[in-house]
Coordinates of N, CA and C and ligand atoms in Angstrom, one line a residue:
M27 N 8.1 -27.7 -48.7 CA 8.7 -27.2 -48.2 C 10.3 -27.2 -48.5
N28 N 11.2 -27.7 -48.8 CA 12.4 -28.1 -48.8 C 12.9 -27.4 -47.9
G29 N 14.4 -28.2 -47.5 CA 15.9 -28.2 -46.1 C 16.1 -26.8 -46.7
S30 N 16.2 -25.8 -47.0 CA 17.1 -24.7 -47.4 C 15.7 -23.5 -47.3
E31 N 14.6 -23.6 -47.2 CA 13.7 -22.6 -46.9 C 12.8 -22.5 -45.5
R32 N 13.5 -21.6 -45.1 CA 12.8 -21.4 -43.6 C 11.6 -20.6 -43.0
R33 N 10.9 -21.2 -42.5 CA 9.4 -20.1 -41.9 C 10.7 -19.3 -41.6
Q34 N 9.8 -18.8 -41.4 CA 10.4 -16.9 -40.0 C 9.5 -17.5 -39.4
K35 N 9.3 -17.2 -37.9 CA 8.7 -17.4 -36.7 C 8.9 -16.0 -36.1
T36 N 7.3 -15.8 -35.5 CA 7.1 -14.9 -34.7 C 6.6 -15.5 -32.8
V37 N 7.6 -15.2 -32.7 CA 7.3 -15.2 -30.9 C 6.6 -14.3 -30.3
E38 N 5.7 -14.8 -29.2 CA 4.7 -13.5 -29.2 C 4.5 -14.1 -27.2
I39 N 4.4 -12.6 -27.2 CA 4.8 -13.0 -25.3 C 4.0 -12.1 -24.5
D40 N 3.4 -12.1 -23.7 CA 2.8 -11.4 -22.8 C 3.6 -11.0 -21.4
I41 N 4.2 -9.4 -21.6 CA 5.3 -9.6 -20.8 C 4.5 -9.2 -19.3
R42 N 2.9 -9.1 -18.9 CA 2.9 -8.9 -18.2 C 2.6 -9.5 -17.2
K43 N 2.6 -11.3 -18.5 CA 2.2 -12.1 -17.6 C 4.0 -12.7 -17.2
D44 N 4.8 -12.8 -17.4 CA 6.1 -13.0 -16.9 C 6.4 -12.4 -16.0
L45 N 6.4 -10.7 -16.3 CA 6.6 -10.1 -14.4 C 5.9 -10.3 -13.5
F46 N 4.7 -10.2 -13.5 CA 4.0 -10.4 -13.1 C 3.0 -11.9 -12.1
G47 N 4.1 -12.6 -12.8 CA 4.0 -14.2 -12.0 C 5.1 -14.0 -11.2
A48 N 6.6 -13.4 -11.6 CA 7.4 -13.7 -11.1 C 7.5 -12.8 -9.7
N49 N 7.1 -11.5 -9.7 CA 6.5 -11.1 -8.9 C 5.2 -11.7 -7.5
E50 N 4.6 -12.0 -7.9 CA 3.9 -13.6 -7.3 C 4.2 -13.9 -6.4
N51 N 5.4 -14.9 -7.3 CA 5.7 -15.6 -6.8 C 6.6 -15.2 -5.2
A52 N 7.3 -14.2 -5.5 CA 7.5 -13.5 -4.2 C 7.2 -13.4 -3.8
A53 N 6.0 -12.6 -3.9 CA 5.1 -12.1 -3.1 C 4.4 -13.9 -2.4
A54 N 4.3 -14.7 -2.5 CA 3.6 -16.1 -2.1 C 4.9 -16.3 -1.1
L55 N 6.1 -16.2 -1.0 CA 7.5 -16.4 -0.1 C 7.1 -15.0 0.6
N56 N 7.2 -13.8 0.7 CA 6.9 -12.8 1.6 C 5.9 -13.4 3.0
T57 N 5.0 -14.2 1.8 CA 3.0 -14.3 3.1 C 3.7 -15.3 3.5
E58 N 4.9 -16.7 3.3 CA 5.2 -17.2 4.4 C 5.8 -17.0 5.3
I59 N 6.7 -16.2 4.8 CA 7.6 -15.0 5.7 C 7.2 -14.6 7.0
F60 N 5.9 -14.0 6.6 CA 5.3 -13.5 7.5 C 4.7 -14.4 8.0
K61 N 3.7 -15.5 7.7 CA 3.1 -16.2 8.7 C 3.8 -16.8 9.8
K62 N 5.4 -17.2 9.1 CA 6.1 -17.9 9.8 C 6.4 -17.1 11.4
H63 N 6.5 -16.0 11.1 CA 6.5 -14.9 12.6 C 6.2 -14.7 12.8
G64 N 4.0 -15.0 12.3 CA 2.8 -14.5 12.9 C 2.9 -12.7 12.9
I65 N 3.4 -12.1 11.7 CA 3.4 -11.3 11.7 C 2.1 -10.4 10.7
I66 N 1.4 -9.7 11.1 CA 0.3 -9.4 10.0 C 1.3 -8.0 9.6
A67 N 1.2 -7.9 8.2 CA 1.6 -7.0 7.5 C 0.8 -6.4 6.3
I68 N 0.7 -4.6 7.1 CA -0.3 -3.9 5.8 C 1.2 -3.0 4.7
D69 N 0.4 -3.2 3.7 CA 1.1 -2.8 2.9 C -0.6 -0.8 2.1
I70 N 0.2 0.2 2.2 CA -0.8 1.1 2.3 C -0.5 1.8 0.9
M71 N -1.0 2.6 -0.1 CA -1.3 2.3 -0.8 C -1.2 4.1 -1.4
G72 N -1.2 5.2 -2.2 CA -1.7 6.8 -2.2 C -0.6 7.4 -3.2
S73 N -1.4 8.3 -3.9 CA -0.4 9.1 -4.4 C 0.7 10.4 -3.5
V74 N 1.4 10.8 -3.6 CA 2.0 11.9 -2.7 C 1.0 12.9 -2.3
G75 N 1.9 13.0 -1.3 CA 0.5 13.9 -0.3 C -0.7 13.7 0.1
T76 N -1.1 11.9 0.3 CA -2.4 11.9 1.0 C -2.6 11.6 2.4
G77 N -0.7 11.3 3.3 CA -1.3 11.8 4.3 C -1.0 10.1 4.7
K78 N 0.2 9.7 3.6 CA 0.2 7.7 4.2 C 0.6 7.4 5.4
T79 N 2.4 8.7 5.5 CA 3.1 8.7 6.8 C 2.4 9.0 7.7
Q80 N 1.6 10.3 7.2 CA 0.9 10.5 9.5 C 0.1 9.6 9.6
L81 N -0.6 8.8 8.5 CA -1.4 8.0 8.5 C -0.8 7.0 9.6
I82 N -0.2 6.1 9.4 CA 1.3 5.1 9.8 C 2.0 5.9 11.8
E83 N 2.3 7.2 11.3 CA 2.7 7.8 12.0 C 0.7 7.8 13.7
A84 N 0.6 8.3 13.1 CA -1.0 8.2 14.1 C -1.2 6.4 14.9
L85 N -1.3 5.2 13.0 CA -1.2 4.2 14.0 C -0.4 3.5 15.0
C86 N 0.7 3.8 14.9 CA 1.8 3.4 15.3 C 2.1 4.3 17.2
D87 N 1.1 5.3 16.6 CA 1.7 5.8 18.1 C 0.2 5.4 19.1
R88 N -0.4 4.9 18.9 CA -1.7 3.5 19.3 C -1.4 3.2 19.7
L89 N -0.1 1.8 19.1 CA -0.3 0.4 18.5 C 1.2 0.8 18.9
R90 N 2.5 0.8 19.1 CA 3.3 0.4 19.7 C 2.9 0.6 21.3
E91 N 2.6 0.3 21.7 CA 2.8 -0.3 23.6 C 1.9 -1.8 22.8
K92 N 1.4 -1.9 22.7 CA 0.7 -3.1 22.3 C 1.0 -4.3 21.1
Y93 N 1.7 -3.6 20.7 CA 3.1 -4.2 19.0 C 4.0 -4.3 19.3
R94 N 5.1 -5.0 19.1 CA 6.1 -4.7 18.0 C 6.9 -4.4 17.1
I95 N 6.6 -3.0 16.8 CA 6.3 -2.5 15.0 C 7.5 -2.4 14.4
L96 N 7.3 -2.8 12.8 CA 8.3 -2.7 11.8 C 7.8 -1.6 10.7
M97 N 8.2 -0.4 10.6 CA 7.7 -0.2 9.0 C 8.5 0.2 8.4
L98 N 8.1 -0.7 7.2 CA 9.2 -0.3 5.5 C 8.8 0.9 4.7
A99 N 9.7 1.8 4.3 CA 9.1 2.9 3.3 C 9.7 2.5 2.6
G100 N 8.9 3.0 1.5 CA 9.1 3.2 0.0 C 9.4 4.6 -1.0
D101 N 10.5 5.0 -1.2 CA 10.8 5.6 -1.5 C 11.6 6.0 -2.7
L102 N 11.6 6.9 -4.0 CA 13.0 6.9 -4.4 C 14.0 7.7 -4.2
A103 N 14.2 8.2 -3.1 CA 14.7 8.2 -2.7 C 15.2 9.5 -1.0
T104 N 15.6 9.2 -0.5 CA 16.1 10.0 1.3 C 15.2 9.0 2.1
T105 N 15.2 9.7 3.3 CA 14.6 8.6 4.1 C 14.4 9.7 5.3
I106 N 13.3 10.8 4.8 CA 12.5 11.1 5.4 C 11.3 10.7 6.4
D107 N 10.9 9.8 5.4 CA 9.0 9.5 5.8 C 9.9 7.9 7.1
A108 N 10.8 7.7 6.8 CA 11.2 6.3 7.4 C 11.4 7.2 9.0
D109 N 12.3 8.4 9.4 CA 12.6 9.2 10.2 C 12.3 9.4 11.1
R110 N 10.7 9.7 10.3 CA 9.4 10.2 10.7 C 8.6 9.4 11.6
V111 N 8.5 8.1 11.7 CA 7.7 6.9 11.6 C 8.8 6.8 12.8
A112 N 10.3 6.9 12.5 CA 10.9 6.2 13.9 C 11.0 6.9 14.9
S113 N 10.6 8.2 15.0 CA 10.4 9.2 16.1 C 9.6 9.0 17.0
H114 N 8.6 8.4 16.2 CA 7.3 7.9 16.8 C 7.6 6.4 17.7
G115 N 9.2 5.6 17.8 CA 9.3 4.9 18.4 C 9.6 3.5 17.8
V116 N 9.6 3.5 16.3 CA 9.1 2.4 16.3 C 10.9 1.6 15.2
D117 N 11.1 0.6 14.6 CA 12.0 0.8 14.1 C 11.3 0.5 12.4
T118 N 12.5 1.1 11.4 CA 11.9 1.8 10.1 C 13.4 1.0 9.1
V119 N 12.7 0.4 8.4 CA 14.1 -0.4 6.8 C 13.1 1.3 5.7
Q120 N 14.4 2.1 5.3 CA 14.1 2.3 3.9 C 14.3 1.8 2.9
I121 N 13.9 1.6 1.8 CA 14.3 1.3 1.0 C 14.3 2.0 -0.3
N122 N 14.7 2.6 -1.0 CA 15.6 3.0 -2.1 C 15.4 3.2 -3.2
T123 N 14.3 3.2 -4.1 CA 13.7 2.8 -5.4 C 14.7 3.1 -6.6
G124 N 15.0 4.2 -6.3 CA 15.8 4.7 -8.0 C 15.4 5.6 -8.3
T125 N 14.6 4.7 -9.1 CA 13.8 4.8 -10.1 C 12.4 4.5 -10.3
A126 N 12.4 3.5 -9.6 CA 11.0 2.3 -9.6 C 9.6 3.4 -9.0
C127 N 8.8 2.8 -9.2 CA 7.6 3.8 -9.1 C 6.6 3.3 -7.8
H128 N 6.8 1.8 -7.2 CA 6.9 1.4 -6.7 C 7.3 0.4 -6.5
L129 N 6.7 -0.5 -5.3 CA 7.7 -1.8 -4.1 C 6.7 -2.7 -5.2
D130 N 8.0 -3.3 -5.1 CA 8.1 -4.7 -5.7 C 8.2 -5.5 -4.2
A131 N 7.3 -7.1 -4.7 CA 7.6 -8.3 -3.9 C 9.2 -8.4 -3.1
R132 N 9.7 -8.1 -4.2 CA 11.2 -8.8 -4.2 C 12.4 -8.0 -3.9
M133 N 11.9 -6.0 -3.3 CA 12.1 -6.0 -3.0 C 11.8 -5.7 -1.6
V134 N 11.1 -5.7 -0.7 CA 10.0 -6.6 0.2 C 10.9 -6.8 0.6
K135 N 11.0 -8.4 0.2 CA 11.9 -9.5 0.4 C 13.3 -8.8 1.5
V136 N 14.5 -8.0 0.5 CA 15.5 -7.8 0.4 C 15.6 -7.3 1.4
A137 N 14.5 -6.1 1.9 CA 14.3 -5.5 3.1 C 14.2 -6.2 4.7
L138 N 13.4 -6.9 4.9 CA 13.5 -8.6 5.6 C 14.0 -8.7 5.9
Q139 N 15.2 -9.3 5.2 CA 16.2 -9.5 5.3 C 17.3 -8.9 6.7
K140 N 17.1 -7.7 6.3 CA 18.6 -6.3 7.0 C 17.8 -6.9 8.6
V141 N 16.4 -7.2 8.9 CA 15.8 -7.1 10.2 C 16.0 -8.3 10.9
D142 N 16.0 -8.6 11.7 CA 15.9 -10.4 13.0 C 13.8 -9.8 13.3
L143 N 13.2 -10.3 12.8 CA 11.4 -10.4 12.5 C 11.1 -11.4 13.9
A144 N 12.3 -11.9 13.9 CA 11.4 -12.8 15.1 C 11.2 -11.4 16.5
D145 N 11.8 -10.3 16.1 CA 11.4 -9.2 16.6 C 10.0 -8.4 16.8
Y146 N 9.2 -8.5 15.2 CA 8.2 -7.7 14.9 C 7.0 -8.4 15.1
Q147 N 6.1 -7.9 15.4 CA 5.0 -8.8 15.2 C 3.6 -8.0 14.2
V148 N 3.9 -6.8 14.0 CA 3.0 -5.7 13.2 C 4.1 -5.1 12.2
V149 N 3.8 -5.2 11.0 CA 4.5 -4.6 9.8 C 3.8 -3.5 8.9
F150 N 4.1 -2.3 8.8 CA 3.6 -1.5 7.3 C 4.1 -1.4 6.8
I151 N 4.3 -1.0 5.7 CA 4.5 -1.0 4.6 C 4.1 0.4 4.1
E152 N 5.3 1.5 3.8 CA 4.5 2.3 3.2 C 4.9 2.6 1.6
N153 N 4.4 2.3 0.6 CA 4.4 2.2 -0.6 C 5.0 3.5 -1.6
V154 N 5.8 3.4 -2.8 CA 5.8 4.7 -3.2 C 4.5 5.3 -3.6
G155 N 4.8 7.1 -3.0 CA 2.9 7.7 -3.5 C 3.3 7.6 -4.8
N156 N 1.9 7.0 -5.3 CA 1.6 6.9 -6.5 C 0.5 5.9 -6.9
L157 N -0.4 5.6 -7.2 CA -1.7 5.3 -7.4 C -2.2 4.6 -8.3
I158 N -1.2 4.5 -9.0 CA -1.1 3.3 -10.4 C -0.9 2.2 -10.5
C159 N 0.7 2.6 -10.0 CA 0.9 0.8 -10.6 C 1.9 0.4 -9.3
P160 N 2.2 0.6 -7.8 CA 1.6 -0.2 -6.5 C 0.8 -1.2 -6.7
A161 N -0.3 -0.9 -6.7 CA -1.9 -1.5 -7.1 C -1.7 -3.1 -8.0
G162 N -0.8 -2.7 -9.2 CA -0.4 -4.2 -10.2 C 0.7 -5.4 -9.1
Y163 N 1.3 -4.9 -8.9 CA 2.1 -5.5 -7.7 C 2.2 -6.3 -6.2
S164 N 1.9 -7.6 -5.9 CA 1.4 -7.4 -4.8 C 2.4 -7.8 -3.8
L165 N 2.4 -7.8 -2.6 CA 3.7 -7.7 -1.6 C 3.7 -9.3 -0.9
G166 N 2.9 -9.3 -0.9 CA 2.4 -10.9 0.0 C 1.5 -10.3 1.3
V167 N 1.4 -8.6 1.4 CA 0.8 -8.5 2.9 C -1.1 -9.0 3.3
D168 N -1.3 -9.3 4.8 CA -2.4 -9.6 4.6 C -3.5 -8.6 4.4
K169 N -3.3 -7.1 4.2 CA -4.1 -6.4 4.2 C -3.7 -4.9 3.1
K170 N -4.3 -5.2 2.4 CA -3.8 -3.2 1.6 C -4.7 -2.1 1.8
I171 N -4.0 -1.1 2.4 CA -4.8 -0.3 2.2 C -4.5 1.1 1.8
V172 N -5.6 2.0 0.5 CA -5.0 2.4 -0.2 C -6.1 4.2 0.4
V173 N -5.3 5.2 0.6 CA -5.9 6.1 1.0 C -5.5 7.6 -0.3
V174 N -6.8 8.2 0.3 CA -7.5 9.6 -1.3 C -7.4 9.9 -0.1
S175 N -7.2 11.4 -0.6 CA -7.4 12.4 0.4 C -8.4 13.9 0.1
V176 N -8.6 14.2 0.5 CA -10.2 15.3 0.0 C -8.9 16.6 -0.8
T177 N -8.2 16.4 -0.6 CA -6.9 17.6 -1.2 C -6.5 17.2 -2.8
E178 N -7.0 15.8 -2.9 CA -6.6 15.5 -4.7 C -7.2 16.1 -5.9
G179 N -8.5 17.0 -4.7 CA -9.8 17.1 -6.1 C -10.9 16.0 -6.1
P180 N -11.5 15.8 -6.9 CA -12.9 14.9 -6.4 C -13.0 13.7 -7.6
Y181 N -12.1 13.4 -8.7 CA -11.6 12.4 -9.3 C -10.8 11.6 -9.2
M182 N -9.5 11.7 -7.8 CA -9.1 10.3 -8.3 C -10.2 8.8 -7.7
V183 N -10.9 9.0 -7.7 CA -11.4 7.5 -7.7 C -11.9 7.0 -9.0
R184 N -12.1 8.0 -9.3 CA -13.4 8.2 -10.8 C -12.2 8.0 -11.7
K185 N -10.9 7.5 -12.2 CA -9.9 7.9 -12.6 C -8.5 6.3 -12.1
H186 N -9.1 5.6 -11.4 CA -8.2 5.0 -10.5 C -9.1 3.6 -10.0
P187 N -9.8 3.2 -10.8 CA -11.0 2.1 -10.2 C -9.4 0.8 -10.7
L188 N -8.8 0.4 -10.4 CA -8.2 -0.7 -10.8 C -8.3 -0.7 -9.3
T189 N -6.6 0.3 -8.8 CA -6.5 0.5 -7.5 C -7.4 0.0 -6.7
I190 N -8.5 0.8 -6.6 CA -9.4 1.0 -5.8 C -10.2 -0.5 -6.1
K191 N -10.2 -1.2 -7.1 CA -10.9 -2.6 -6.6 C -10.1 -3.5 -6.3
H192 N -8.6 -3.8 -6.0 CA -7.9 -3.8 -5.4 C -7.2 -3.8 -4.0
A193 N -8.1 -2.7 -3.6 CA -7.7 -2.6 -2.2 C -8.9 -3.7 -1.0
D194 N -8.2 -3.4 0.1 CA -9.5 -4.2 1.6 C -9.5 -2.9 2.2
I195 N -9.1 -2.0 2.2 CA -10.1 -0.6 2.9 C -9.5 0.5 2.1
I196 N -10.6 1.5 2.3 CA -10.1 2.5 1.2 C -10.2 3.4 2.8
I197 N -9.6 4.6 3.2 CA -9.6 5.5 3.3 C -9.2 7.2 3.4
I198 N -10.6 7.7 3.6 CA -10.8 9.2 2.5 C -10.1 10.2 3.9
N199 N -8.6 10.1 3.8 CA -8.4 11.5 5.0 C -8.4 13.0 4.6
K200 N -7.7 13.0 5.7 CA -7.2 15.1 5.5 C -9.1 15.7 6.3
I201 N -9.9 14.2 6.6 CA -11.5 15.0 6.6 C -11.7 16.1 7.7
D202 N -10.5 16.8 8.1 CA -10.2 17.7 8.8 C -10.3 19.1 8.3
L203 N -10.6 19.1 6.6 CA -10.2 19.9 5.9 C -11.3 20.5 5.0
V204 N -12.5 19.0 4.7 CA -13.0 19.1 4.0 C -14.3 20.3 4.2
N205 N -14.7 21.7 5.0 CA -14.9 22.3 5.3 C -14.4 23.2 4.3
A206 N -13.2 23.8 4.7 CA -12.0 25.0 4.1 C -12.1 24.2 2.8
L207 N -12.4 23.5 2.5 CA -12.0 23.0 0.3 C -13.2 23.1 -0.1
E208 N -14.0 22.6 1.1 CA -16.1 23.0 -0.3 C -16.1 21.5 -0.7
F209 N -15.0 20.5 0.4 CA -15.1 19.5 -0.2 C -16.4 18.4 0.0
D210 N -17.1 17.5 -1.2 CA -18.4 16.4 -1.5 C -17.8 15.5 -1.2
I211 N -17.4 15.3 -0.3 CA -16.7 14.2 0.5 C -18.2 12.5 0.1
D212 N -19.3 13.0 0.0 CA -20.6 11.4 -0.1 C -20.3 11.6 -0.9
A213 N -19.8 12.4 -2.1 CA -20.1 12.2 -3.8 C -18.0 11.3 -3.6
L214 N -17.7 11.8 -3.3 CA -16.5 10.8 -3.3 C -16.8 9.4 -2.8
E215 N -16.8 9.1 -2.0 CA -17.0 7.7 -1.1 C -18.2 7.0 -2.4
A216 N -19.3 7.3 -3.3 CA -20.1 6.9 -3.9 C -19.1 6.5 -5.0
D217 N -18.1 7.2 -5.2 CA -17.4 6.9 -6.6 C -17.2 5.9 -5.9
I218 N -16.6 5.6 -4.9 CA -16.2 4.0 -4.4 C -16.5 2.7 -4.1
R219 N -18.3 3.6 -3.6 CA -19.0 2.3 -3.6 C -19.9 1.7 -5.1
E220 N -19.3 3.1 -5.4 CA -19.6 2.2 -7.7 C -19.0 1.5 -8.3
V221 N -17.4 1.2 -7.1 CA -16.3 0.4 -7.8 C -16.8 -0.8 -7.6
D222 N -17.1 -0.5 -6.0 CA -17.3 -1.8 -5.1 C -18.1 -1.7 -4.1
A223 N -19.0 -2.6 -4.2 CA -20.3 -2.0 -3.1 C -19.9 -2.2 -2.2
K224 N -19.1 -3.3 -1.3 CA -18.8 -3.7 -0.5 C -17.5 -2.8 0.6
M225 N -16.9 -2.3 -0.2 CA -15.0 -1.9 0.1 C -15.3 -1.8 1.5
P226 N -15.2 -1.5 2.8 CA -15.1 -0.4 3.8 C -14.2 0.6 3.3
V227 N -15.0 1.5 3.9 CA -14.7 3.5 3.3 C -14.8 3.8 4.8
L228 N -13.3 4.5 5.4 CA -13.0 5.2 6.4 C -13.1 6.4 5.8
R229 N -13.5 7.9 7.0 CA -13.1 8.6 7.3 C -12.2 8.9 8.3
V230 N -10.7 9.8 7.6 CA -10.2 9.4 9.2 C -9.9 11.1 8.6
S231 N -8.4 11.4 9.9 CA -8.1 12.7 9.7 C -6.8 12.1 10.6
S232 N -6.0 11.5 10.2 CA -4.7 11.6 10.7 C -4.1 13.1 11.4
K233 N -4.6 13.8 10.9 CA -3.7 14.8 12.3 C -4.4 14.7 13.1
T234 N -5.8 14.9 13.2 CA -6.7 15.1 14.7 C -7.0 13.8 15.3
G235 N -6.6 12.4 14.7 CA -6.7 11.1 15.3 C -8.1 11.0 15.3
E236 N -9.2 11.5 14.3 CA -10.2 10.9 14.1 C -10.5 9.9 12.5
G237 N -10.6 8.8 13.6 CA -11.9 7.8 12.9 C -10.2 6.6 12.8
I238 N -9.0 7.4 13.5 CA -8.2 6.5 13.4 C -8.3 5.0 14.2
D239 N -9.1 5.2 15.7 CA -9.6 3.6 16.5 C -10.6 3.0 15.4
K240 N -11.1 3.4 14.6 CA -12.3 2.7 14.2 C -11.7 2.0 12.6
L241 N -9.9 2.4 12.3 CA -9.6 1.9 11.6 C -8.7 0.7 12.2
I242 N -8.4 0.8 13.2 CA -7.3 -0.9 14.5 C -8.5 -1.5 13.9
E243 N -9.8 -1.2 14.6 CA -11.0 -1.6 14.8 C -11.0 -2.9 13.7
V244 N -11.2 -1.9 12.6 CA -11.8 -3.0 11.2 C -9.9 -3.8 10.8
L245 N -8.8 -3.3 11.1 CA -7.8 -3.9 10.5 C -7.4 -5.3 11.4
H246 N -9.0 -5.0 12.7 CA -8.1 -6.2 14.0 C -7.3 -6.4 14.9
L247 N -6.7 -4.8 14.8 CA -5.5 -4.7 15.7 C -6.3 -4.5 17.2
Ligands
MG311 MG1 5.4 9.1 2.4
ZN312 ZN1 5.2 1.8 -10.6

């Protein structure tokens, strides 16, 4: 090869490595921030309409006398969820993502900068309603809860095995509707066990409060 010839180069990158790597670094910083302030942080994921907000409301009702709680709400737009939770006597920050269908660690960090973290002991983060990509973005929390509900049909778990795998606890919500919907909740739980035999699975009705005390126990709150 003489000097005038230039071999063509192809650069191959795995974009997930760079993007997720940057997020992992930001998540590690969030973890440090939570640790420094002695805060227990919990990320709550699930599709639109599974009852994530109602679950947080039920938790806040039982825990707000014991802990100073902050709730971060992730949505594309509106402050509907943050306002709902605030009406239960806890402070909230609404993160409007605009177009992003998940929260990432940097969004959470920005939200945490808006408050004085010395004021809080527990942070609940309601992720954007979506069962797919939130699981790919660590936020730096202590525990990840995935909420599925009996109103979403029988295949939610089988169709989203990775999201289930990344969770620390799975909530099957809206169990007050099981009979009305003739929903086979045992089959749904079996699907979860198929993905992870040791996964803690809790049957909850955020509406009636059934299972909420058990969840608090499992969260060591
Ligand atoms: Mg919500
Ligand atoms: Zn997304």
